[in-house]
Tab-separated table of C-alpha atoms in Angstrom:
chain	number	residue	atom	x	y	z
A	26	UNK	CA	88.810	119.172	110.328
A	27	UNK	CA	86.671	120.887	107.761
A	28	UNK	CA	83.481	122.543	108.731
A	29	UNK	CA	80.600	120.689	106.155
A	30	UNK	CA	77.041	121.675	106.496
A	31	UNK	CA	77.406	125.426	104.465
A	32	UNK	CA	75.618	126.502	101.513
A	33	UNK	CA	76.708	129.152	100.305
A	34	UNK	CA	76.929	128.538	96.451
A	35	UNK	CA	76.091	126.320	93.775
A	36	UNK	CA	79.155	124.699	94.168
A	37	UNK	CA	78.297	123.361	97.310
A	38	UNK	CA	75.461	120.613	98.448
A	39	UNK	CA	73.840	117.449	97.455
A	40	UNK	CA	75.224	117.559	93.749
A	41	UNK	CA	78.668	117.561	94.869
A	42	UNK	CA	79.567	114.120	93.212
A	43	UNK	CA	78.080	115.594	89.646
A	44	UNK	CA	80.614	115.769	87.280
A	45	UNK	CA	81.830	119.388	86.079
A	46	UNK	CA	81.431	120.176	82.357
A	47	UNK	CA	84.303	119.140	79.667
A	48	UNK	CA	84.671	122.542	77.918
A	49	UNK	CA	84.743	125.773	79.091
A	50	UNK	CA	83.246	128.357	77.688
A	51	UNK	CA	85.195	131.251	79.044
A	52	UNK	CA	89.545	131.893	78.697
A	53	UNK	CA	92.182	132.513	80.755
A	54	UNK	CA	92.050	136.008	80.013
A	55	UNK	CA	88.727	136.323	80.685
A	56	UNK	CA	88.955	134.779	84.528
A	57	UNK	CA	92.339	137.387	84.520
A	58	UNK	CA	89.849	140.225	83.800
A	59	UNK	CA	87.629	139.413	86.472
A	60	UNK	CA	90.176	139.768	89.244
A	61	UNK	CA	90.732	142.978	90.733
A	62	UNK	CA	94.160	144.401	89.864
A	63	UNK	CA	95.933	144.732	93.174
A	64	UNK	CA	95.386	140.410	93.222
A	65	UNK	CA	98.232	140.445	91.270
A	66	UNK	CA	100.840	142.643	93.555
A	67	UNK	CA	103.337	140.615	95.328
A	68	UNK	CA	104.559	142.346	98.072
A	69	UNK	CA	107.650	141.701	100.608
A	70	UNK	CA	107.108	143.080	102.920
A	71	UNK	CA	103.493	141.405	103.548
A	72	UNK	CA	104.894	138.152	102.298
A	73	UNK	CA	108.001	138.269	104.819
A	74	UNK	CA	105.203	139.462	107.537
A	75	UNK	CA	103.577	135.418	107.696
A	76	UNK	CA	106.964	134.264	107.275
A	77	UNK	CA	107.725	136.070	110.612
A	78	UNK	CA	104.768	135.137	112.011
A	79	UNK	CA	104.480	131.818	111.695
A	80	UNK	CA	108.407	131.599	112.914
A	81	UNK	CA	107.429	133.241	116.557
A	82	UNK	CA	103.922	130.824	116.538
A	83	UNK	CA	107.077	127.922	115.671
A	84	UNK	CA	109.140	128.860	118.054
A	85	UNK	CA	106.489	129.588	120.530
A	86	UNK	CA	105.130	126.131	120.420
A	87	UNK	CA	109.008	124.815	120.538
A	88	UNK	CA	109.678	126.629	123.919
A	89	UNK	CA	106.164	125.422	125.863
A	90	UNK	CA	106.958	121.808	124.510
A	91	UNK	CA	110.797	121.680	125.483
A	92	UNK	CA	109.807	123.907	128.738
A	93	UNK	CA	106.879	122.362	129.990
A	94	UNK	CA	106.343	119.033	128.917
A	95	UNK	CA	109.046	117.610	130.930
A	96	UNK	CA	107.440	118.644	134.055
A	97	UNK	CA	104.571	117.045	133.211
A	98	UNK	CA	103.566	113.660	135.290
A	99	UNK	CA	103.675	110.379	132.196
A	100	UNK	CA	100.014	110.732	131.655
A	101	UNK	CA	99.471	114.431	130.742
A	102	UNK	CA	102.859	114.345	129.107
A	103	UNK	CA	101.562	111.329	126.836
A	104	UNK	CA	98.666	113.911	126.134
A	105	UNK	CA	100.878	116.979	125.658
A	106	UNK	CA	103.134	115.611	123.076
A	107	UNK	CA	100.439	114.767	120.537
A	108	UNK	CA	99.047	118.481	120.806
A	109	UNK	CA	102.666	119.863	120.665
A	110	UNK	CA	103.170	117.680	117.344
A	111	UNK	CA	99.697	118.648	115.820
A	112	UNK	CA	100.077	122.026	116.548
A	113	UNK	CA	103.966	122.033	115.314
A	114	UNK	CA	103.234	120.497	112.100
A	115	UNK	CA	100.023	122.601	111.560
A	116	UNK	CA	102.631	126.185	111.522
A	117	UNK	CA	105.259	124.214	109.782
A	118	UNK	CA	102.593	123.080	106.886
A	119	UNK	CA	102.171	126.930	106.666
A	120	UNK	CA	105.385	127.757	106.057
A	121	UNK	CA	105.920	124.899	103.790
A	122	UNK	CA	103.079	126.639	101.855
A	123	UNK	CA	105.058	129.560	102.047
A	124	UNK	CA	107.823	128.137	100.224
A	125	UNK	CA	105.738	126.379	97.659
A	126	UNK	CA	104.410	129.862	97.075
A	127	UNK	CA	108.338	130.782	96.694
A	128	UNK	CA	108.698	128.316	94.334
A	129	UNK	CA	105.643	130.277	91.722
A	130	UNK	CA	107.457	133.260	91.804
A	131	UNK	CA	104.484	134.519	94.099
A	132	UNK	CA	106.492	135.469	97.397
A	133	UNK	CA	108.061	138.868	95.934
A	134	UNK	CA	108.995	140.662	92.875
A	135	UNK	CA	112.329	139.128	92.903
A	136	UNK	CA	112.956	135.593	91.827
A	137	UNK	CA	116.378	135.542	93.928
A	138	UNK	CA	114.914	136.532	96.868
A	139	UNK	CA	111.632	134.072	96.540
A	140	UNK	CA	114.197	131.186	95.732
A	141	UNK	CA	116.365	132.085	98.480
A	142	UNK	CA	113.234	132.285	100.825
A	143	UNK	CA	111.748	128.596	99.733
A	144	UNK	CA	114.787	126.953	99.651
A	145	UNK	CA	115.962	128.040	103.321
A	146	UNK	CA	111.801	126.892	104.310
A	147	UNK	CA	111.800	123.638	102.133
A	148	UNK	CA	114.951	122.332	103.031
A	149	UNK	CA	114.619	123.019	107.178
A	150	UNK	CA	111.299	121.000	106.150
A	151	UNK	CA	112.978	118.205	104.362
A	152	UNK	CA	112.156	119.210	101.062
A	153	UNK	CA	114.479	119.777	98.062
A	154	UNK	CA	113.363	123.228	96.972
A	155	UNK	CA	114.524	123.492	93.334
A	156	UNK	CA	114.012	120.094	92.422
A	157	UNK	CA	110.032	119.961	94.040
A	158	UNK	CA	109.919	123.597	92.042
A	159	UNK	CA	110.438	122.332	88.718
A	160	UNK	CA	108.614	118.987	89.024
A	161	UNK	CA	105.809	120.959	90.347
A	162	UNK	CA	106.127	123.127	87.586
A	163	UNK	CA	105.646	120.273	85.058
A	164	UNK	CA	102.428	119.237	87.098
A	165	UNK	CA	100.835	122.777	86.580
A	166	UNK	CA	101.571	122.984	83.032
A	167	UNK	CA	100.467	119.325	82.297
A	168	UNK	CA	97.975	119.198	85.206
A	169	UNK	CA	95.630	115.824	84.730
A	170	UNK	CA	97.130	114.512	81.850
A	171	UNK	CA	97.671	110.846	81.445
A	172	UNK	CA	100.139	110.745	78.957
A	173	UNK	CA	102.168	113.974	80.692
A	174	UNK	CA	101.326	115.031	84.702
A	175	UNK	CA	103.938	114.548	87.096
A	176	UNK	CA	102.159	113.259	90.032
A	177	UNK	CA	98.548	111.841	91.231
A	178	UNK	CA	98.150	109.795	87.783
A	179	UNK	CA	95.182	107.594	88.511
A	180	UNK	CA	95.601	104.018	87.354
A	181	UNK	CA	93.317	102.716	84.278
A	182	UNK	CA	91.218	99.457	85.045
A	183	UNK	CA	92.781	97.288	83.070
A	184	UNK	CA	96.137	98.452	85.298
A	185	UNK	CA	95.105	97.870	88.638
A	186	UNK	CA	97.194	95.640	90.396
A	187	UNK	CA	96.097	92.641	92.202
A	188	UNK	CA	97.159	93.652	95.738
A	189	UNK	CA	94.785	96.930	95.105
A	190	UNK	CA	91.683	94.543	94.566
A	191	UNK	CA	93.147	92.888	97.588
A	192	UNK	CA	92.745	96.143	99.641
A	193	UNK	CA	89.629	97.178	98.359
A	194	UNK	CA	88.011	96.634	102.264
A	195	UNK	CA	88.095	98.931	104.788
A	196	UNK	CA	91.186	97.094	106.863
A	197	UNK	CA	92.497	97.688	103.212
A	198	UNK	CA	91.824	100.941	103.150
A	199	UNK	CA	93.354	102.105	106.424
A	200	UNK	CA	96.731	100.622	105.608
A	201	UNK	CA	96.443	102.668	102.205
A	202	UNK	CA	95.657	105.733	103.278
A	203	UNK	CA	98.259	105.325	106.300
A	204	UNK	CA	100.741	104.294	103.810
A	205	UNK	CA	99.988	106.857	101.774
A	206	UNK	CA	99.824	109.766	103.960
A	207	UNK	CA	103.298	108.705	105.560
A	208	UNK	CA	105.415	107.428	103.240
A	209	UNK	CA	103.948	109.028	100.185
A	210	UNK	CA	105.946	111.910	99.651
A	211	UNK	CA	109.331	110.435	100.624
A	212	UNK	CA	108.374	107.701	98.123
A	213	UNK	CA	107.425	110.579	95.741
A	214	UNK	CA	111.034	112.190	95.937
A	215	UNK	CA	112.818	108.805	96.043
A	216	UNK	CA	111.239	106.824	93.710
A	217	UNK	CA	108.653	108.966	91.341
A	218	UNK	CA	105.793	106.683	93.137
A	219	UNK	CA	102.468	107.972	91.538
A	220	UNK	CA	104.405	110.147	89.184
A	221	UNK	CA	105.335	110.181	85.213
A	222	UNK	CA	106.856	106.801	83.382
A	223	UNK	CA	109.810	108.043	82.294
A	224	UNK	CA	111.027	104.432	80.998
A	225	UNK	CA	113.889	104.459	83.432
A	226	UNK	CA	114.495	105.514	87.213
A	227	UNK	CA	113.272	108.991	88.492
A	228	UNK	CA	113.636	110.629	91.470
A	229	UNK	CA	113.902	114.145	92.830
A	230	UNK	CA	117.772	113.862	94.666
A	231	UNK	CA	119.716	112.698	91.276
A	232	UNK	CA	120.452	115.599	88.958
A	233	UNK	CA	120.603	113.224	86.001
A	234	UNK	CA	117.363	112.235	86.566
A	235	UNK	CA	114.636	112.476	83.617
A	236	UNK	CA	112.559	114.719	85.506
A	237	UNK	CA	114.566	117.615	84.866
A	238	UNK	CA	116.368	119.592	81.960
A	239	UNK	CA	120.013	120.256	81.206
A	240	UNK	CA	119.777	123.853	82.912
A	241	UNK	CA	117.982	122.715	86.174
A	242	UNK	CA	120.826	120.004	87.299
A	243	UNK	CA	122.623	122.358	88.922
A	244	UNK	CA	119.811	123.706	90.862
A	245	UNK	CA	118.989	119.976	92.003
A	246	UNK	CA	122.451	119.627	93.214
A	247	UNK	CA	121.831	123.017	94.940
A	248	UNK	CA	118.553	121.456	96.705
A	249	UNK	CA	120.364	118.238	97.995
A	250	UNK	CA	123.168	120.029	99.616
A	251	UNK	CA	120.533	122.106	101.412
A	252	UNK	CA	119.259	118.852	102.929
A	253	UNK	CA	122.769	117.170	103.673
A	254	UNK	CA	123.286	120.547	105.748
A	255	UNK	CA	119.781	120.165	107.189
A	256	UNK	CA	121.023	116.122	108.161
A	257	UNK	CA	124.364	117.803	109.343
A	258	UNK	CA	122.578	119.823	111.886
A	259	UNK	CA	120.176	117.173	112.831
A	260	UNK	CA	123.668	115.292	113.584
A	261	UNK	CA	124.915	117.998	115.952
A	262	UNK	CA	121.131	118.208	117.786
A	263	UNK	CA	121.621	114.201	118.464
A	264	UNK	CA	124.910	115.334	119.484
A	265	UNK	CA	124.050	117.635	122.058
A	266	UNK	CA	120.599	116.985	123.044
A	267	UNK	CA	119.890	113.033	122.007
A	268	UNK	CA	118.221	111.156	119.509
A	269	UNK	CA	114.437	110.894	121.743
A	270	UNK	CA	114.520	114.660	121.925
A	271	UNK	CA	115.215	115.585	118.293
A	272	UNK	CA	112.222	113.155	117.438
A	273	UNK	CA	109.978	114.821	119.115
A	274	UNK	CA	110.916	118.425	118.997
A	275	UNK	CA	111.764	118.255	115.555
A	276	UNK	CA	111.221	114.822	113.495
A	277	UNK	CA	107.678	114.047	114.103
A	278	UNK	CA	106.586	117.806	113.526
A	279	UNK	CA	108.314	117.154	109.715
A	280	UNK	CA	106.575	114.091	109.518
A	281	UNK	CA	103.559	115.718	110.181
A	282	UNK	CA	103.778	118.334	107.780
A	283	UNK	CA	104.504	116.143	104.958
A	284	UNK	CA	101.191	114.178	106.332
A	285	UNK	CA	99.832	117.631	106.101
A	286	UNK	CA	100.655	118.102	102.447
A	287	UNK	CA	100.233	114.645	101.273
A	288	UNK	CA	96.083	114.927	102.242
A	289	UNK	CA	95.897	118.334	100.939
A	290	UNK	CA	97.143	117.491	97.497
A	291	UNK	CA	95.093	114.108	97.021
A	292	UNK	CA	91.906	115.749	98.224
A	293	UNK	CA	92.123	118.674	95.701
A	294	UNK	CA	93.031	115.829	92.809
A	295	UNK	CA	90.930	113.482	93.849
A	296	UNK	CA	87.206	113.479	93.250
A	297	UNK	CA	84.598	111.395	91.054
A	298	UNK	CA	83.263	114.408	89.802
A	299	UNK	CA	86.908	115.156	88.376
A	300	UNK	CA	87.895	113.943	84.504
A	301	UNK	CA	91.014	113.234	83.603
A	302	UNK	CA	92.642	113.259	79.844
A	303	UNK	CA	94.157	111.390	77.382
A	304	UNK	CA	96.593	113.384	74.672
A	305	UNK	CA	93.401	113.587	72.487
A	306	UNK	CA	91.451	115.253	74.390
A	307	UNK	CA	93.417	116.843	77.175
A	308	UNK	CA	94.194	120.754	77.163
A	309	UNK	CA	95.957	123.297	79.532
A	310	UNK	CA	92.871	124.940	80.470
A	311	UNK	CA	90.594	121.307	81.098
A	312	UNK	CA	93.167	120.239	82.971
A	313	UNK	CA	93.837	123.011	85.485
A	314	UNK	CA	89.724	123.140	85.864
A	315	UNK	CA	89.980	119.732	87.124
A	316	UNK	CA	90.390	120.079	90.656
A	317	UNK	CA	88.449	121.130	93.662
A	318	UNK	CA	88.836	123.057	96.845
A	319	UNK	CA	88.358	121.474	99.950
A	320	UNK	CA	87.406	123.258	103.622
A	321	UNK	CA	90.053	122.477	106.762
A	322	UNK	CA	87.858	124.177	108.828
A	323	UNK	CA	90.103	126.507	111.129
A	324	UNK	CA	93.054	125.386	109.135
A	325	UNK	CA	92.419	127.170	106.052
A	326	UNK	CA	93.839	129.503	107.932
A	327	UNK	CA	96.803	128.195	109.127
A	328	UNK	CA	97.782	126.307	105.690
A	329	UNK	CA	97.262	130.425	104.543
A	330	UNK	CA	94.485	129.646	102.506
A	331	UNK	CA	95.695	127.107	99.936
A	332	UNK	CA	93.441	124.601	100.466
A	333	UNK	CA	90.073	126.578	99.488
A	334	UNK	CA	91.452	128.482	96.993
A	335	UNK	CA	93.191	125.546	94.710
A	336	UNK	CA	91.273	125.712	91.476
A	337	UNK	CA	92.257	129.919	91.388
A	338	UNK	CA	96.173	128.554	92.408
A	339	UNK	CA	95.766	126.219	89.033
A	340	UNK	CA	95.037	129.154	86.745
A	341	UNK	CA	96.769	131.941	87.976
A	342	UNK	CA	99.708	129.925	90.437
A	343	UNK	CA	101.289	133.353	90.670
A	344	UNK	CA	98.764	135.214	93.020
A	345	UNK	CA	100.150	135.722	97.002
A	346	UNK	CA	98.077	133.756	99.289
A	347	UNK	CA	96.777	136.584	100.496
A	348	UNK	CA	95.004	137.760	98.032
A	349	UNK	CA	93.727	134.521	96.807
A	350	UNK	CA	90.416	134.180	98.173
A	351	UNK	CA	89.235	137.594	96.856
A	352	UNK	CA	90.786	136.455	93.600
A	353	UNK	CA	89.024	133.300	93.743
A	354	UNK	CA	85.705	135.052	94.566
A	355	UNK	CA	85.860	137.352	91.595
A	356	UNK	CA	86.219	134.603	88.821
A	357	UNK	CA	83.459	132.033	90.860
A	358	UNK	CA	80.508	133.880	88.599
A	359	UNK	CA	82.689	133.820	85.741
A	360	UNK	CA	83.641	130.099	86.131
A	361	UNK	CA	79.800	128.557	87.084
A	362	UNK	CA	79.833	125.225	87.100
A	363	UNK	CA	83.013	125.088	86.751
A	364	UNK	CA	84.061	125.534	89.896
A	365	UNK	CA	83.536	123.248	92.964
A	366	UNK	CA	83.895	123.144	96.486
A	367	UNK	CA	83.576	119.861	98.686
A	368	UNK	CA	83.000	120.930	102.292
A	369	UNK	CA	82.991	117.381	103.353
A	370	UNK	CA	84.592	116.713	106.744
A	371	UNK	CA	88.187	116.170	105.896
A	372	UNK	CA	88.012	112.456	107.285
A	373	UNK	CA	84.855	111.395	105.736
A	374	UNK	CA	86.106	112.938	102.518
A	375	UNK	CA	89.563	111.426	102.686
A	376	UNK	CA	87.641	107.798	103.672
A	377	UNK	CA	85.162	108.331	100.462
A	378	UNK	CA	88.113	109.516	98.202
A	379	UNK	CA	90.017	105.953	99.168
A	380	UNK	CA	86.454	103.833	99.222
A	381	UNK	CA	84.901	105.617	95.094
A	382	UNK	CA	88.072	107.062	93.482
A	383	UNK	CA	89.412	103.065	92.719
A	384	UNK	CA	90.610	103.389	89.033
A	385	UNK	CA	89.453	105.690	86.108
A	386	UNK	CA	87.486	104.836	82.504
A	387	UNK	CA	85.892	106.794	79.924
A	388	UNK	CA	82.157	106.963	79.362
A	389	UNK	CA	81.164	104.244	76.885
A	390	UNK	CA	78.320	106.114	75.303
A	391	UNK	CA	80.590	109.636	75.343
A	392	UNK	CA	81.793	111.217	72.400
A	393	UNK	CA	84.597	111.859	74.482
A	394	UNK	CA	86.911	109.426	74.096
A	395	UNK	CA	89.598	110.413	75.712
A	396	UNK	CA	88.094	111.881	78.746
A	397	UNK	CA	88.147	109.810	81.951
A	398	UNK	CA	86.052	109.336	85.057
A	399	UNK	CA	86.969	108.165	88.420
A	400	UNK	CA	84.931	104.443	89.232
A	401	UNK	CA	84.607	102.098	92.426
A	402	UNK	CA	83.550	98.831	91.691
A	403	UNK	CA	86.213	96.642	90.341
């Protein structure tokens, strides 16, 4: 994954560790400008197009598994099943995408219909829609703030636990990324793992939970009985078709996808040449300037796009997919320096992300305080 080796802008090459620049010296409105005003149309019809689409390429993949596979002799059908699941999860991730993009108000014109939309594709993907929504919400508007972002808060040095400096090897760091890309998101929901201290027990199931307002409970209540119906049709696929068989038509595909969505999101939040902000210094605009885009190679078309087109989805979250790399291409002069892209192959990134990005300090000769860099050696 990822195709490394282009230049095509500044943003890309040698200097791709150096750190962007603390202040901007442009505004929201002026990136807004920039962008070409049909960037800004959501359509339906277009949106519900992928949403077809990547259905048939779903079920598509579902019938040459379930038909085929079975026929195969045990070796090529120990072969086939890891393509079926790579593939599966790859179409699924898309669709996921989809209903994060549901979730920004970005999938139509009207909100009922994009909630309706993302919470039917979250939940089949084991996802509570409205809850994720408004967490995610909170990470957009507080994005790389110590004191106030909801997820992917990197640890200060003087907070690094010992078992970290323990793993700090490469054995170490295969069980942490493994760890992390598979259990990190169900940890995420269940537990608020990498997310905001709220001084008492968080997670994304409990309406009562600090992580959302009065208003929203209902909604969270809303998302879990989406997934007990998911879990009640899961029970009447065991039912009829067996446990082995829902696995691997169905369970390892989700798995996958949260895999999927776990890399994406720590690759575009984690990178030395990314600060990160204390109350003093922080601000909307530094904050959602703080990430980077990353290449999947053939992918980026599959995951429609969000994984090169991140920093744009941080300003302006409310711009269809589909118009996001044209939107992203008109504010690239505007943004300079700004702006970065890491076309590292997505493994050696993900290894050199895990190996540098150990635990973040401020600068001691910086008149900025408050502003914090990623640092490796413990």
């Amino acid at each position: 994954m990822g195709a490394g080796g282009r230049m095509s802008d500044s943003s890309e090459g040698k200097n791709i560790l150096k750190r962007v620049p603390v202040d901007p010296p442009f505004s929201l409105s002026d990136l807004k400008k920039a962008i070409p005003a049909h960037c800004f149309e959501r359509s339906l019809i277009r949106s519900s197009y992928y949403v077809v689409h990547d259905l048939i390429v779903a079920y598509v993949f579902y019938f040459l598994a379930n038909t085929y596979i079975p026929l195969l002799p045990a070796p090529l059908a120990y072969l086939a099943w890891p393509i079926y699941w790579f593939c599966q999860a790859s179409i699924c991730t898309g669709l996921w995408v989809i209903g994060h993009e549901c979730g920004h108000h970005a999938f139509s014109e009207y909100q009922w219909v994009d909630d309706t939309v993302g919470f039917i594709l979250h939940s089949v993907l084991f996802t509570p829609y409205f809850s994720w929504k408004y967490s995610h919400r909170n990470h957009h508007a507080n994005t790389n703030s110590l004191d106030n972002d909801e997820v992917y808060i990197p640890k200060r040095k003087s907070k690094v636990r010992n078992y970290s400096k323990l793993l700090n090897n490469p054995p170490g760091r295969v069980f942490t990324l493994v760890f992390r890309l598979t259990l990190g998101f169900p940890l995420y929901l269940l537990t608020n793992i990498s997310g905001k201290k709220y001084g008492r027990f968080a997670n994304h199931f409990d309406p009562m939970s600090p992580i959302f307002t009065e208003r929203e409970r209902i909604q969270v209540l809303v998302s879990d009985l989406g997934l007990l119906a998911v879990f009640y049709a899961i029970k009447l696929a065991v039912a009829a078709k067996g446990a082995a068989w829902v696995i691997c038509m169905y369970g390892i595909p989700v798995v996958g996808v949260h895999v999927f969505f776990v890399l994406i999101t720590y690759l575009h939040h984690t990178h030395l040449s990314l600060p990160h902000y204390d109350s003093t210094e922080w601000n909307w605009i530094r904050g959602a300037l703080s990430t980077i885009d990353r290449d999947f190679g053939f992918l980026n078309r599959v995951f429609h796009d969000v994984t090169h087109t991140h920093v744009l989805h941080h300003l302006i979250s409310y711009i269809p997919h589909y118009h996001a790399k044209e939107a992203r291409d008109a504010i690239k002069p505007v943004l300079g320096e700004h702006y970065k892209i890491d076309r590292t192959p997505i493994f050696k990134a993900m290894w050199r992300e895990a190996k540098e990005c150990i635990y973040i300090e401020p600068d001691e000769d910086s008149e900025h305080k408050g502003t914090y860099w990623y640092h490796k050696v413990l």
